């Protein structure tokens, strides 16, 4: 498969709800889900093709085939920073008083962000608790969640929202209904004049033979797409720029090596301070993490779960490895629903494992896992991966940022 990188500029507010509200206010997502992008592109293709769906056509192969295109979520990005947007792992901490990445080494407003996964692992191995404080002021720290980019330094990205209040309409008289008000929370338009102009960046993994034609179609209909709800009221206008398809470059081997080098280095530092551990770090085992870059729908034995067990991972990848072991799981859960425009019905409410969740594994047979993990980074893990769920990264580089080097 090839990757088509997308840049989405919001020309009007985007009403992308988390779920249908029980009250009078609809909450908005902080990003553009892959399912929304997928539905919008499919609708435009059908509109312009004006043909029925058959088993042999490109539409069926892209959206309904055995190996469909994978539409990833689009996250807010600073267009001046030329790097991929990632999700911080939940093991990342920052000061409660001055949270955030440092804009410079002596930044007075932010005390930096650091990761705790490797130190937690080492502390457990040496029989100690690990309860870090802020490296700058010694104060309390808390989980720091954010989208981020790297270019010489770390940049934290977030999308701004606002509430739009509307009057209910009496459908019989076509006039405003008394005492009926509702509010939509929307993602704001992209602002070009700001110091940090924000767009949304994502990607599509498409089959090799269809990637170029899909890119050309999107490029020819940049402003025909509408994302989210309330499009009849002027919301959802976007301009989508699709870059030329590129080959996917495997990077798992290098990521695992860097992670293991840091883990062994940190283990020896703990040993120099605290003496011998409870048990030595095995020399014949390789450690790797699975970092969820999107909400993920997991199931095991037909039941929803939030933990990726060794047995589940082997089943999902088709790898048989009795040495595979799960050492730690840092995760949380939420619920997601949605609207199926094709059927005109609500989607099922799904239990999802939140993006940023981290799972630490080890194995004695690294060679069995390299290709399988490379495939996971492309195809994702769990259910409905073609809609943006289940994006995963192996050994996120932020795990190598320790407390004394908070960024």
C-alpha atoms as a printed R data frame, in Angstrom:
    type eleno elety resid chain resno       x       y       z
1   ATOM     1    CA   UNK     A     1   0.000   0.000   0.000
2   ATOM     2    CA   UNK     A     2   0.974   3.641  -0.513
3   ATOM     3    CA   UNK     A     3   0.300   6.626   1.723
4   ATOM     4    CA   UNK     A     4  -1.483   9.764   0.532
5   ATOM     5    CA   UNK     A     5  -0.798  12.655   2.912
6   ATOM     6    CA   UNK     A     6  -3.718  15.047   3.411
7   ATOM     7    CA   UNK     A     7  -3.798  18.690   4.466
8   ATOM     8    CA   UNK     A     8  -7.256  19.915   5.446
9   ATOM     9    CA   UNK     A     9  -7.974  23.617   5.743
10  ATOM    10    CA   UNK     A    10 -11.268  24.488   7.436
11  ATOM    11    CA   UNK     A    11 -12.998  27.244   5.455
12  ATOM    12    CA   UNK     A    12 -15.949  27.328   7.872
13  ATOM    13    CA   UNK     A    13 -16.609  25.898  11.352
14  ATOM    14    CA   UNK     A    14 -16.730  22.099  11.556
15  ATOM    15    CA   UNK     A    15 -19.543  20.468  13.534
16  ATOM    16    CA   UNK     A    16 -17.990  17.085  14.250
17  ATOM    17    CA   UNK     A    17 -19.853  15.743  17.267
18  ATOM    18    CA   UNK     A    18 -18.526  13.145  19.670
19  ATOM    19    CA   UNK     A    19 -21.969  11.566  19.973
20  ATOM    20    CA   UNK     A    20 -25.615  12.525  19.704
21  ATOM    21    CA   UNK     A    21 -26.375  14.762  22.711
22  ATOM    22    CA   UNK     A    22 -28.780  13.903  25.494
23  ATOM    23    CA   UNK     A    23 -29.254  17.622  26.137
24  ATOM    24    CA   UNK     A    24 -29.227  20.847  24.151
25  ATOM    25    CA   UNK     A    25 -25.445  21.095  23.566
26  ATOM    26    CA   UNK     A    26 -23.528  18.954  21.062
27  ATOM    27    CA   UNK     A    27 -19.841  18.498  21.985
28  ATOM    28    CA   UNK     A    28 -17.207  18.534  19.252
29  ATOM    29    CA   UNK     A    29 -14.229  16.273  18.725
30  ATOM    30    CA   UNK     A    30 -10.763  17.844  18.952
31  ATOM    31    CA   UNK     A    31  -9.784  16.332  15.586
32  ATOM    32    CA   UNK     A    32 -11.325  15.108  12.318
33  ATOM    33    CA   UNK     A    33 -12.039  11.349  12.555
34  ATOM    34    CA   UNK     A    34 -11.057   9.100   9.688
35  ATOM    35    CA   UNK     A    35 -14.663   7.918   9.432
36  ATOM    36    CA   UNK     A    36 -15.782  11.482   8.621
37  ATOM    37    CA   UNK     A    37 -13.145  11.864   5.892
38  ATOM    38    CA   UNK     A    38 -13.984   8.424   4.525
39  ATOM    39    CA   UNK     A    39 -17.719   9.149   4.343
40  ATOM    40    CA   UNK     A    40 -17.230  12.549   2.706
41  ATOM    41    CA   UNK     A    41 -14.928  11.198  -0.025
42  ATOM    42    CA   UNK     A    42 -17.206   8.223  -0.678
43  ATOM    43    CA   UNK     A    43 -20.226  10.535  -1.048
44  ATOM    44    CA   UNK     A    44 -18.468  12.755  -3.604
45  ATOM    45    CA   UNK     A    45 -17.178   9.761  -5.588
46  ATOM    46    CA   UNK     A    46 -20.709   8.335  -5.841
47  ATOM    47    CA   UNK     A    47 -22.137  11.731  -6.757
48  ATOM    48    CA   UNK     A    48 -19.724  12.267  -9.625
49  ATOM    49    CA   UNK     A    49 -19.555   8.662 -10.798
50  ATOM    50    CA   UNK     A    50 -23.337   8.344 -10.925
51  ATOM    51    CA   UNK     A    51 -23.038   4.577 -11.164
52  ATOM    52    CA   UNK     A    52 -24.138   1.660  -9.047
53  ATOM    53    CA   UNK     A    53 -21.720  -0.258  -6.837
54  ATOM    54    CA   UNK     A    54 -20.481  -3.487  -8.350
55  ATOM    55    CA   UNK     A    55 -17.994  -6.038  -7.069
56  ATOM    56    CA   UNK     A    56 -15.451  -5.231  -9.755
57  ATOM    57    CA   UNK     A    57 -15.266  -1.440  -9.681
58  ATOM    58    CA   UNK     A    58 -12.750   0.788  -7.953
59  ATOM    59    CA   UNK     A    59 -15.268   2.083  -5.435
60  ATOM    60    CA   UNK     A    60 -15.948  -1.388  -4.129
61  ATOM    61    CA   UNK     A    61 -12.246  -2.134  -3.863
62  ATOM    62    CA   UNK     A    62 -11.534   1.137  -2.038
63  ATOM    63    CA   UNK     A    63 -14.377   1.012   0.468
64  ATOM    64    CA   UNK     A    64 -15.908  -2.455   0.574
65  ATOM    65    CA   UNK     A    65 -13.239  -4.883  -0.592
66  ATOM    66    CA   UNK     A    66 -11.162  -7.309   1.441
67  ATOM    67    CA   UNK     A    67  -8.234  -4.864   1.507
68  ATOM    68    CA   UNK     A    68  -9.933  -1.427   1.634
69  ATOM    69    CA   UNK     A    69  -8.257   1.960   1.871
70  ATOM    70    CA   UNK     A    70  -7.460   3.044   5.434
71  ATOM    71    CA   UNK     A    71  -8.504   6.601   6.304
72  ATOM    72    CA   UNK     A    72  -6.551   7.890   9.281
73  ATOM    73    CA   UNK     A    73  -7.647  10.632  11.648
74  ATOM    74    CA   UNK     A    74  -6.578  14.186  10.829
75  ATOM    75    CA   UNK     A    75  -4.996  16.000  13.776
76  ATOM    76    CA   UNK     A    76  -4.314  19.712  14.199
77  ATOM    77    CA   UNK     A    77  -0.857  20.700  12.965
78  ATOM    78    CA   UNK     A    78   1.317  23.783  12.677
79  ATOM    79    CA   UNK     A    79   1.926  24.097   8.933
80  ATOM    80    CA   UNK     A    80   5.289  25.757   9.601
81  ATOM    81    CA   UNK     A    81   6.540  22.543  11.213
82  ATOM    82    CA   UNK     A    82   7.374  19.914   8.587
83  ATOM    83    CA   UNK     A    83   6.881  16.737  10.599
84  ATOM    84    CA   UNK     A    84   4.218  14.142  11.313
85  ATOM    85    CA   UNK     A    85   1.648  14.809  14.045
86  ATOM    86    CA   UNK     A    86   1.684  12.235  16.833
87  ATOM    87    CA   UNK     A    87  -0.206  11.576  20.043
88  ATOM    88    CA   UNK     A    88   1.700  11.820  23.327
89  ATOM    89    CA   UNK     A    89   1.653   8.559  25.313
90  ATOM    90    CA   UNK     A    90  -0.264   8.588  28.602
91  ATOM    91    CA   UNK     A    91   3.017   7.888  30.383
92  ATOM    92    CA   UNK     A    92   4.078  11.484  29.603
93  ATOM    93    CA   UNK     A    93   3.949  13.858  32.584
94  ATOM    94    CA   UNK     A    94   4.318  17.597  33.040
95  ATOM    95    CA   UNK     A    95   4.177  20.141  35.878
96  ATOM    96    CA   UNK     A    96   0.731  20.914  37.301
97  ATOM    97    CA   UNK     A    97   1.741  24.567  37.744
98  ATOM    98    CA   UNK     A    98   3.440  25.217  34.402
99  ATOM    99    CA   UNK     A    99   2.577  22.357  32.031
100 ATOM   100    CA   UNK     A   100   3.758  22.160  28.447
101 ATOM   101    CA   UNK     A   101   6.783  21.816  26.209
102 ATOM   102    CA   UNK     A   102   9.639  24.261  26.663
103 ATOM   103    CA   UNK     A   103   9.995  26.832  23.883
104 ATOM   104    CA   UNK     A   104  13.604  27.347  25.036
105 ATOM   105    CA   UNK     A   105  15.842  25.747  27.720
106 ATOM   106    CA   UNK     A   106  15.042  28.423  30.346
107 ATOM   107    CA   UNK     A   107  11.380  28.872  29.404
108 ATOM   108    CA   UNK     A   108   9.680  30.694  32.349
109 ATOM   109    CA   UNK     A   109   6.163  29.641  31.297
110 ATOM   110    CA   UNK     A   110   6.603  25.881  30.810
111 ATOM   111    CA   UNK     A   111   8.504  23.343  32.878
112 ATOM   112    CA   UNK     A   112   8.726  20.730  30.124
113 ATOM   113    CA   UNK     A   113   7.308  17.274  29.484
114 ATOM   114    CA   UNK     A   114   8.970  13.898  30.145
115 ATOM   115    CA   UNK     A   115   8.095  10.205  29.887
116 ATOM   116    CA   UNK     A   116   7.966   7.657  32.721
117 ATOM   117    CA   UNK     A   117   7.488   4.259  31.035
118 ATOM   118    CA   UNK     A   118  11.112   3.072  31.205
119 ATOM   119    CA   UNK     A   119  11.657   4.461  34.717
120 ATOM   120    CA   UNK     A   120   8.483   2.719  35.950
121 ATOM   121    CA   UNK     A   121   9.776  -0.540  34.470
122 ATOM   122    CA   UNK     A   122  13.187  -0.099  36.125
123 ATOM   123    CA   UNK     A   123  11.655   0.866  39.484
124 ATOM   124    CA   UNK     A   124   9.570  -2.302  39.494
125 ATOM   125    CA   UNK     A   125  12.666  -4.363  38.677
126 ATOM   126    CA   UNK     A   126  14.559  -2.854  41.610
127 ATOM   127    CA   UNK     A   127  11.643  -3.114  44.043
128 ATOM   128    CA   UNK     A   128  11.058   0.638  44.397
129 ATOM   129    CA   UNK     A   129   8.130   2.972  43.856
130 ATOM   130    CA   UNK     A   130   8.506   5.612  41.170
131 ATOM   131    CA   UNK     A   131   6.731   8.864  42.035
132 ATOM   132    CA   UNK     A   132   8.475  11.689  40.131
133 ATOM   133    CA   UNK     A   133   8.135  15.401  40.767
134 ATOM   134    CA   UNK     A   134   8.700  18.384  38.500
135 ATOM   135    CA   UNK     A   135  12.392  18.641  37.511
136 ATOM   136    CA   UNK     A   136  12.254  22.463  37.622
137 ATOM   137    CA   UNK     A   137  10.355  23.474  40.773
138 ATOM   138    CA   UNK     A   138   9.967  20.117  42.541
139 ATOM   139    CA   UNK     A   139   6.176  20.448  42.462
140 ATOM   140    CA   UNK     A   140   3.516  17.925  41.535
141 ATOM   141    CA   UNK     A   141   3.182  16.509  38.032
142 ATOM   142    CA   UNK     A   142   0.205  15.190  36.113
143 ATOM   143    CA   UNK     A   143  -0.518  13.388  32.842
144 ATOM   144    CA   UNK     A   144  -0.027  15.702  29.878
145 ATOM   145    CA   UNK     A   145  -2.136  14.859  26.819
146 ATOM   146    CA   UNK     A   146  -1.537  16.565  23.508
147 ATOM   147    CA   UNK     A   147  -0.825  16.200  19.829
148 ATOM   148    CA   UNK     A   148   2.779  17.102  19.085
149 ATOM   149    CA   UNK     A   149   5.308  17.665  16.320
150 ATOM   150    CA   UNK     A   150   9.109  17.783  16.318
151 ATOM   151    CA   UNK     A   151  11.342  20.218  14.443
152 ATOM   152    CA   UNK     A   152  14.439  21.160  16.451
153 ATOM   153    CA   UNK     A   153  12.087  21.322  19.441
154 ATOM   154    CA   UNK     A   154   8.699  19.938  20.472
155 ATOM   155    CA   UNK     A   155   5.482  21.692  19.483
156 ATOM   156    CA   UNK     A   156   2.150  21.041  21.173
157 ATOM   157    CA   UNK     A   157  -0.926  21.352  18.955
158 ATOM   158    CA   UNK     A   158  -4.579  21.766  19.832
159 ATOM   159    CA   UNK     A   159  -7.717  22.791  17.995
160 ATOM   160    CA   UNK     A   160  -9.821  25.688  19.280
161 ATOM   161    CA   UNK     A   161 -13.609  25.468  19.520
162 ATOM   162    CA   UNK     A   162 -16.575  27.745  20.071
163 ATOM   163    CA   UNK     A   163 -20.313  27.437  20.624
164 ATOM   164    CA   UNK     A   164 -22.841  28.391  17.953
165 ATOM   165    CA   UNK     A   165 -26.351  28.912  19.317
166 ATOM   166    CA   UNK     A   166 -29.272  28.348  16.983
167 ATOM   167    CA   UNK     A   167 -33.055  28.751  17.138
168 ATOM   168    CA   UNK     A   168 -35.288  25.754  16.584
169 ATOM   169    CA   UNK     A   169 -37.599  25.880  13.555
170 ATOM   170    CA   UNK     A   170 -41.259  24.930  13.551
171 ATOM   171    CA   UNK     A   171 -41.450  22.655  10.508
172 ATOM   172    CA   UNK     A   172 -45.199  23.181   9.998
173 ATOM   173    CA   UNK     A   173 -45.079  27.001   9.956
174 ATOM   174    CA   UNK     A   174 -41.435  27.338   8.844
175 ATOM   175    CA   UNK     A   175 -40.856  29.942  11.548
176 ATOM   176    CA   UNK     A   176 -38.786  30.061  14.712
177 ATOM   177    CA   UNK     A   177 -40.119  27.959  17.565
178 ATOM   178    CA   UNK     A   178 -40.597  29.701  20.899
179 ATOM   179    CA   UNK     A   179 -38.281  28.650  23.746
180 ATOM   180    CA   UNK     A   180 -36.344  26.207  21.565
181 ATOM   181    CA   UNK     A   181 -32.622  26.911  21.494
182 ATOM   182    CA   UNK     A   182 -29.721  24.559  20.909
183 ATOM   183    CA   UNK     A   183 -25.956  24.960  20.716
184 ATOM   184    CA   UNK     A   184 -23.367  23.304  18.511
185 ATOM   185    CA   UNK     A   185 -19.765  23.148  19.626
186 ATOM   186    CA   UNK     A   186 -17.634  23.518  16.495
187 ATOM   187    CA   UNK     A   187 -13.985  23.439  15.513
188 ATOM   188    CA   UNK     A   188 -12.911  26.917  14.448
189 ATOM   189    CA   UNK     A   189 -11.855  27.825  10.928
190 ATOM   190    CA   UNK     A   190  -8.172  27.702  10.013
191 ATOM   191    CA   UNK     A   191  -6.559  31.095  10.590
192 ATOM   192    CA   UNK     A   192  -3.786  32.173   8.216
193 ATOM   193    CA   UNK     A   193  -2.836  35.363  10.038
194 ATOM   194    CA   UNK     A   194  -1.937  33.741  13.350
195 ATOM   195    CA   UNK     A   195   1.658  33.177  14.435
196 ATOM   196    CA   UNK     A   196   0.857  29.467  14.502
197 ATOM   197    CA   UNK     A   197  -1.479  28.836  11.559
198 ATOM   198    CA   UNK     A   198  -3.354  25.590  12.137
199 ATOM   199    CA   UNK     A   199  -4.541  23.044   9.635
200 ATOM   200    CA   UNK     A   200  -5.398  19.365  10.005
201 ATOM   201    CA   UNK     A   201  -3.103  16.680   8.647
202 ATOM   202    CA   UNK     A   202  -3.865  13.016   8.122
203 ATOM   203    CA   UNK     A   203  -3.340  10.277   5.612
204 ATOM   204    CA   UNK     A   204  -4.868   7.529   3.528
205 ATOM   205    CA   UNK     A   205  -3.269   4.125   2.979
206 ATOM   206    CA   UNK     A   206  -4.522   2.982  -0.409
207 ATOM   207    CA   UNK     A   207  -3.780  -0.073  -2.590
208 ATOM   208    CA   UNK     A   208  -0.868   0.543  -4.959
209 ATOM   209    CA   UNK     A   209  -2.985   0.343  -8.121
210 ATOM   210    CA   UNK     A   210  -5.593   2.835  -6.869
211 ATOM   211    CA   UNK     A   211  -3.520   5.302  -4.828
212 ATOM   212    CA   UNK     A   212  -2.699   7.634  -7.708
213 ATOM   213    CA   UNK     A   213  -6.242   7.763  -9.094
214 ATOM   214    CA   UNK     A   214  -7.644   8.456  -5.606
215 ATOM   215    CA   UNK     A   215  -5.134  11.272  -5.088
216 ATOM   216    CA   UNK     A   216  -6.037  12.828  -8.446
217 ATOM   217    CA   UNK     A   217  -9.765  12.621  -7.668
218 ATOM   218    CA   UNK     A   218  -9.356  14.335  -4.285
219 ATOM   219    CA   UNK     A   219  -7.103  17.002  -5.821
220 ATOM   220    CA   UNK     A   220  -9.699  17.714  -8.526
221 ATOM   221    CA   UNK     A   221 -12.477  18.087  -5.946
222 ATOM   222    CA   UNK     A   222 -10.613  19.954  -3.221
223 ATOM   223    CA   UNK     A   223 -13.525  22.195  -2.246
224 ATOM   224    CA   UNK     A   224 -16.433  19.853  -3.027
225 ATOM   225    CA   UNK     A   225 -16.081  17.914   0.216
226 ATOM   226    CA   UNK     A   226 -18.108  18.712   3.332
227 ATOM   227    CA   UNK     A   227 -17.064  17.378   6.725
228 ATOM   228    CA   UNK     A   228 -19.288  16.899   9.748
229 ATOM   229    CA   UNK     A   229 -22.875  17.926  10.331
230 ATOM   230    CA   UNK     A   230 -25.016  21.013   9.666
231 ATOM   231    CA   UNK     A   231 -23.583  21.366   6.152
232 ATOM   232    CA   UNK     A   232 -26.907  22.795   4.908
233 ATOM   233    CA   UNK     A   233 -26.359  25.684   7.351
234 ATOM   234    CA   UNK     A   234 -22.977  26.647   5.931
235 ATOM   235    CA   UNK     A   235 -20.789  24.527   8.185
236 ATOM   236    CA   UNK     A   236 -18.247  21.902   7.121
237 ATOM   237    CA   UNK     A   237 -16.617  23.690   4.163
238 ATOM   238    CA   UNK     A   238 -13.020  22.560   3.735
239 ATOM   239    CA   UNK     A   239 -10.206  22.546   1.219
240 ATOM   240    CA   UNK     A   240  -8.381  19.217   1.101
241 ATOM   241    CA   UNK     A   241  -4.951  18.984  -0.498
242 ATOM   242    CA   UNK     A   242  -3.824  15.453  -1.322
243 ATOM   243    CA   UNK     A   243  -0.100  14.965  -1.808
244 ATOM   244    CA   UNK     A   244   1.329  12.476  -4.313
245 ATOM   245    CA   UNK     A   245   1.304   8.876  -3.030
246 ATOM   246    CA   UNK     A   246   4.557   7.756  -1.425
247 ATOM   247    CA   UNK     A   247   6.003   4.374  -0.612
248 ATOM   248    CA   UNK     A   248   5.830   3.335   3.038
249 ATOM   249    CA   UNK     A   249   9.299   3.193   4.569
250 ATOM   250    CA   UNK     A   250   9.660   0.565   7.316
251 ATOM   251    CA   UNK     A   251  11.098   2.036  10.513
252 ATOM   252    CA   UNK     A   252  10.214  -0.539  13.147
253 ATOM   253    CA   UNK     A   253  13.682  -2.114  13.370
254 ATOM   254    CA   UNK     A   254  15.336   1.226  14.124
255 ATOM   255    CA   UNK     A   255  12.613   2.246  16.598
256 ATOM   256    CA   UNK     A   256  12.967  -1.002  18.564
257 ATOM   257    CA   UNK     A   257  16.766  -0.696  18.642
258 ATOM   258    CA   UNK     A   258  16.649   2.879  19.968
259 ATOM   259    CA   UNK     A   259  14.098   1.926  22.624
260 ATOM   260    CA   UNK     A   260  16.110  -1.076  23.839
261 ATOM   261    CA   UNK     A   261  19.351   0.898  23.900
262 ATOM   262    CA   UNK     A   262  17.712   3.513  26.139
263 ATOM   263    CA   UNK     A   263  16.086   0.871  28.354
264 ATOM   264    CA   UNK     A   264  19.399  -0.957  28.969
265 ATOM   265    CA   UNK     A   265  21.221   2.315  29.533
266 ATOM   266    CA   UNK     A   266  18.620   3.413  32.087
267 ATOM   267    CA   UNK     A   267  18.693  -0.005  33.812
268 ATOM   268    CA   UNK     A   268  22.445   0.321  34.380
269 ATOM   269    CA   UNK     A   269  21.977   3.836  35.777
270 ATOM   270    CA   UNK     A   270  19.463   2.484  38.291
271 ATOM   271    CA   UNK     A   271  21.883  -0.330  39.145
272 ATOM   272    CA   UNK     A   272  24.682   2.131  39.852
273 ATOM   273    CA   UNK     A   273  22.438   3.993  42.301
274 ATOM   274    CA   UNK     A   274  20.384   1.238  43.975
275 ATOM   275    CA   UNK     A   275  22.657  -1.798  43.647
276 ATOM   276    CA   UNK     A   276  21.494  -5.193  42.454
277 ATOM   277    CA   UNK     A   277  17.896  -5.535  41.206
278 ATOM   278    CA   UNK     A   278  15.352  -8.119  42.352
279 ATOM   279    CA   UNK     A   279  16.183 -10.032  39.188
280 ATOM   280    CA   UNK     A   280  18.570  -9.207  36.360
281 ATOM   281    CA   UNK     A   281  17.387  -7.855  33.028
282 ATOM   282    CA   UNK     A   282  17.359 -10.820  30.609
283 ATOM   283    CA   UNK     A   283  19.954 -10.446  27.874
284 ATOM   284    CA   UNK     A   284  18.091 -12.538  25.319
285 ATOM   285    CA   UNK     A   285  14.848 -10.535  25.337
286 ATOM   286    CA   UNK     A   286  13.839  -7.591  23.179
287 ATOM   287    CA   UNK     A   287  11.304  -5.049  24.452
288 ATOM   288    CA   UNK     A   288   8.834  -3.061  22.361
289 ATOM   289    CA   UNK     A   289   5.796  -0.888  22.940
290 ATOM   290    CA   UNK     A   290   2.506  -0.460  21.135
291 ATOM   291    CA   UNK     A   291   1.398   3.175  21.361
292 ATOM   292    CA   UNK     A   292  -2.178   3.867  20.262
293 ATOM   293    CA   UNK     A   293  -2.336   6.906  17.981
294 ATOM   294    CA   UNK     A   294  -6.126   6.775  17.730
295 ATOM   295    CA   UNK     A   295  -9.063   5.420  19.704
296 ATOM   296    CA   UNK     A   296  -9.134   1.653  19.298
297 ATOM   297    CA   UNK     A   297 -11.918  -0.948  19.374
298 ATOM   298    CA   UNK     A   298 -10.561  -4.151  20.915
299 ATOM   299    CA   UNK     A   299 -12.280  -7.477  21.479
300 ATOM   300    CA   UNK     A   300 -11.130 -10.841  22.797
301 ATOM   301    CA   UNK     A   301 -13.257 -13.974  22.821
302 ATOM   302    CA   UNK     A   302 -16.176 -11.909  21.455
303 ATOM   303    CA   UNK     A   303 -16.041  -9.520  24.409
304 ATOM   304    CA   UNK     A   304 -14.937  -5.893  24.425
305 ATOM   305    CA   UNK     A   305 -11.695  -5.211  26.253
306 ATOM   306    CA   UNK     A   306  -9.156  -2.421  26.720
307 ATOM   307    CA   UNK     A   307  -6.019  -4.555  27.117
308 ATOM   308    CA   UNK     A   308  -3.962  -6.092  24.315
309 ATOM   309    CA   UNK     A   309  -2.984  -9.464  25.734
310 ATOM   310    CA   UNK     A   310  -0.121 -11.585  24.315
311 ATOM   311    CA   UNK     A   311  -2.679 -14.098  23.038
312 ATOM   312    CA   UNK     A   312  -4.691 -11.362  21.307
313 ATOM   313    CA   UNK     A   313  -1.611  -9.843  19.692
314 ATOM   314    CA   UNK     A   314  -0.528 -13.232  18.360
315 ATOM   315    CA   UNK     A   315  -3.984 -13.875  16.945
316 ATOM   316    CA   UNK     A   316  -4.196 -10.441  15.289
317 ATOM   317    CA   UNK     A   317  -0.764 -10.710  13.682
318 ATOM   318    CA   UNK     A   318  -0.729 -14.443  12.916
319 ATOM   319    CA   UNK     A   319   2.551 -14.847  14.819
320 ATOM   320    CA   UNK     A   320   3.027 -17.813  17.167
321 ATOM   321    CA   UNK     A   321   5.468 -16.917  19.941
322 ATOM   322    CA   UNK     A   322   5.233 -18.564  23.359
323 ATOM   323    CA   UNK     A   323   7.903 -16.193  24.703
324 ATOM   324    CA   UNK     A   324   5.783 -13.061  24.193
325 ATOM   325    CA   UNK     A   325   5.065 -11.329  27.512
326 ATOM   326    CA   UNK     A   326   3.052  -8.249  28.496
327 ATOM   327    CA   UNK     A   327   4.850  -6.234  31.188
328 ATOM   328    CA   UNK     A   328   2.689  -3.120  31.536
329 ATOM   329    CA   UNK     A   329  -0.525  -1.583  30.220
330 ATOM   330    CA   UNK     A   330  -1.371   2.101  30.663
331 ATOM   331    CA   UNK     A   331  -4.819   2.734  29.250
332 ATOM   332    CA   UNK     A   332  -8.263   4.232  29.744
333 ATOM   333    CA   UNK     A   333 -11.584   3.868  27.960
334 ATOM   334    CA   UNK     A   334 -14.470   5.890  26.557
335 ATOM   335    CA   UNK     A   335 -17.517   5.403  24.337
336 ATOM   336    CA   UNK     A   336 -17.966   6.433  20.711
337 ATOM   337    CA   UNK     A   337 -20.947   6.512  18.405
338 ATOM   338    CA   UNK     A   338 -21.657   8.176  15.070
339 ATOM   339    CA   UNK     A   339 -24.027   8.572  12.165
340 ATOM   340    CA   UNK     A   340 -24.117   6.342   9.100
341 ATOM   341    CA   UNK     A   341 -25.146   8.615   6.232
342 ATOM   342    CA   UNK     A   342 -25.577   5.732   3.802
343 ATOM   343    CA   UNK     A   343 -28.111   3.969   6.038
344 ATOM   344    CA   UNK     A   344 -29.510   7.091   7.700
345 ATOM   345    CA   UNK     A   345 -29.083   5.446  11.106
346 ATOM   346    CA   UNK     A   346 -27.033   5.772  14.251
347 ATOM   347    CA   UNK     A   347 -23.922   3.628  14.507
348 ATOM   348    CA   UNK     A   348 -23.582   1.285  17.458
349 ATOM   349    CA   UNK     A   349 -22.095   2.718  20.628
350 ATOM   350    CA   UNK     A   350 -18.591   1.263  20.894
351 ATOM   351    CA   UNK     A   351 -16.335   0.821  23.901
352 ATOM   352    CA   UNK     A   352 -12.980   2.277  22.815
353 ATOM   353    CA   UNK     A   353  -9.510   2.297  24.321
354 ATOM   354    CA   UNK     A   354  -8.369   5.915  24.300
355 ATOM   355    CA   UNK     A   355  -5.578   7.150  22.050
356 ATOM   356    CA   UNK     A   356  -2.269   7.536  23.874
357 ATOM   357    CA   UNK     A   357  -2.599   4.172  25.643
358 ATOM   358    CA   UNK     A   358   0.664   2.227  25.941
359 ATOM   359    CA   UNK     A   359   1.454  -1.516  26.118
360 ATOM   360    CA   UNK     A   360   4.953  -2.811  26.909
361 ATOM   361    CA   UNK     A   361   5.851  -6.266  25.551
362 ATOM   362    CA   UNK     A   362   8.989  -8.380  25.358
363 ATOM   363    CA   UNK     A   363   9.967 -11.395  23.264
364 ATOM   364    CA   UNK     A   364  12.896 -13.739  22.747
365 ATOM   365    CA   UNK     A   365  12.218 -13.937  18.997
366 ATOM   366    CA   UNK     A   366  12.519 -10.428  17.588
367 ATOM   367    CA   UNK     A   367  12.814 -11.713  14.028
368 ATOM   368    CA   UNK     A   368   9.270 -13.124  14.170
369 ATOM   369    CA   UNK     A   369   7.782  -9.719  14.953
370 ATOM   370    CA   UNK     A   370   9.493  -7.174  12.712
371 ATOM   371    CA   UNK     A   371   7.288  -7.724   9.631
372 ATOM   372    CA   UNK     A   372   4.145  -8.173  11.761
373 ATOM   373    CA   UNK     A   373   4.743  -4.892  13.610
374 ATOM   374    CA   UNK     A   374   5.445  -3.062  10.342
375 ATOM   375    CA   UNK     A   375   2.064  -4.257   9.080
376 ATOM   376    CA   UNK     A   376   0.388  -3.124  12.308
377 ATOM   377    CA   UNK     A   377   1.691   0.418  11.825
378 ATOM   378    CA   UNK     A   378  -0.028   0.491   8.422
379 ATOM   379    CA   UNK     A   379  -3.201  -1.544   8.916
380 ATOM   380    CA   UNK     A   380  -3.844  -0.750  12.576
381 ATOM   381    CA   UNK     A   381  -5.172  -2.977  15.318
382 ATOM   382    CA   UNK     A   382  -8.696  -3.936  16.369
383 ATOM   383    CA   UNK     A   383 -11.993  -3.301  14.582
384 ATOM   384    CA   UNK     A   384 -13.009  -0.636  12.017
385 ATOM   385    CA   UNK     A   385  -9.416   0.305  11.257
386 ATOM   386    CA   UNK     A   386 -10.401   1.573   7.796
387 ATOM   387    CA   UNK     A   387 -12.351   4.360   9.585
388 ATOM   388    CA   UNK     A   388  -9.360   5.641  11.524
389 ATOM   389    CA   UNK     A   389  -9.664   3.475  14.624
390 ATOM   390    CA   UNK     A   390  -6.677   1.465  15.826
391 ATOM   391    CA   UNK     A   391  -3.775   3.537  14.500
392 ATOM   392    CA   UNK     A   392  -0.682   2.269  16.293
393 ATOM   393    CA   UNK     A   393   2.992   3.195  16.540
394 ATOM   394    CA   UNK     A   394   5.762   0.875  17.675
395 ATOM   395    CA   UNK     A   395   8.169   2.332  20.270
396 ATOM   396    CA   UNK     A   396   7.139   5.991  20.200
397 ATOM   397    CA   UNK     A   397  10.333   8.030  20.404
398 ATOM   398    CA   UNK     A   398   9.021  10.110  23.327
399 ATOM   399    CA   UNK     A   399   9.587   7.132  25.648
400 ATOM   400    CA   UNK     A   400  13.284   8.033  25.395
401 ATOM   401    CA   UNK     A   401  12.757  11.460  27.027
402 ATOM   402    CA   UNK     A   402  13.597  11.172  30.731
403 ATOM   403    CA   UNK     A   403  12.840  13.476  33.640
404 ATOM   404    CA   UNK     A   404  16.248  15.196  33.748
405 ATOM   405    CA   UNK     A   405  15.946  16.017  30.032
406 ATOM   406    CA   UNK     A   406  12.322  17.210  30.009
407 ATOM   407    CA   UNK     A   407  11.450  18.820  26.682
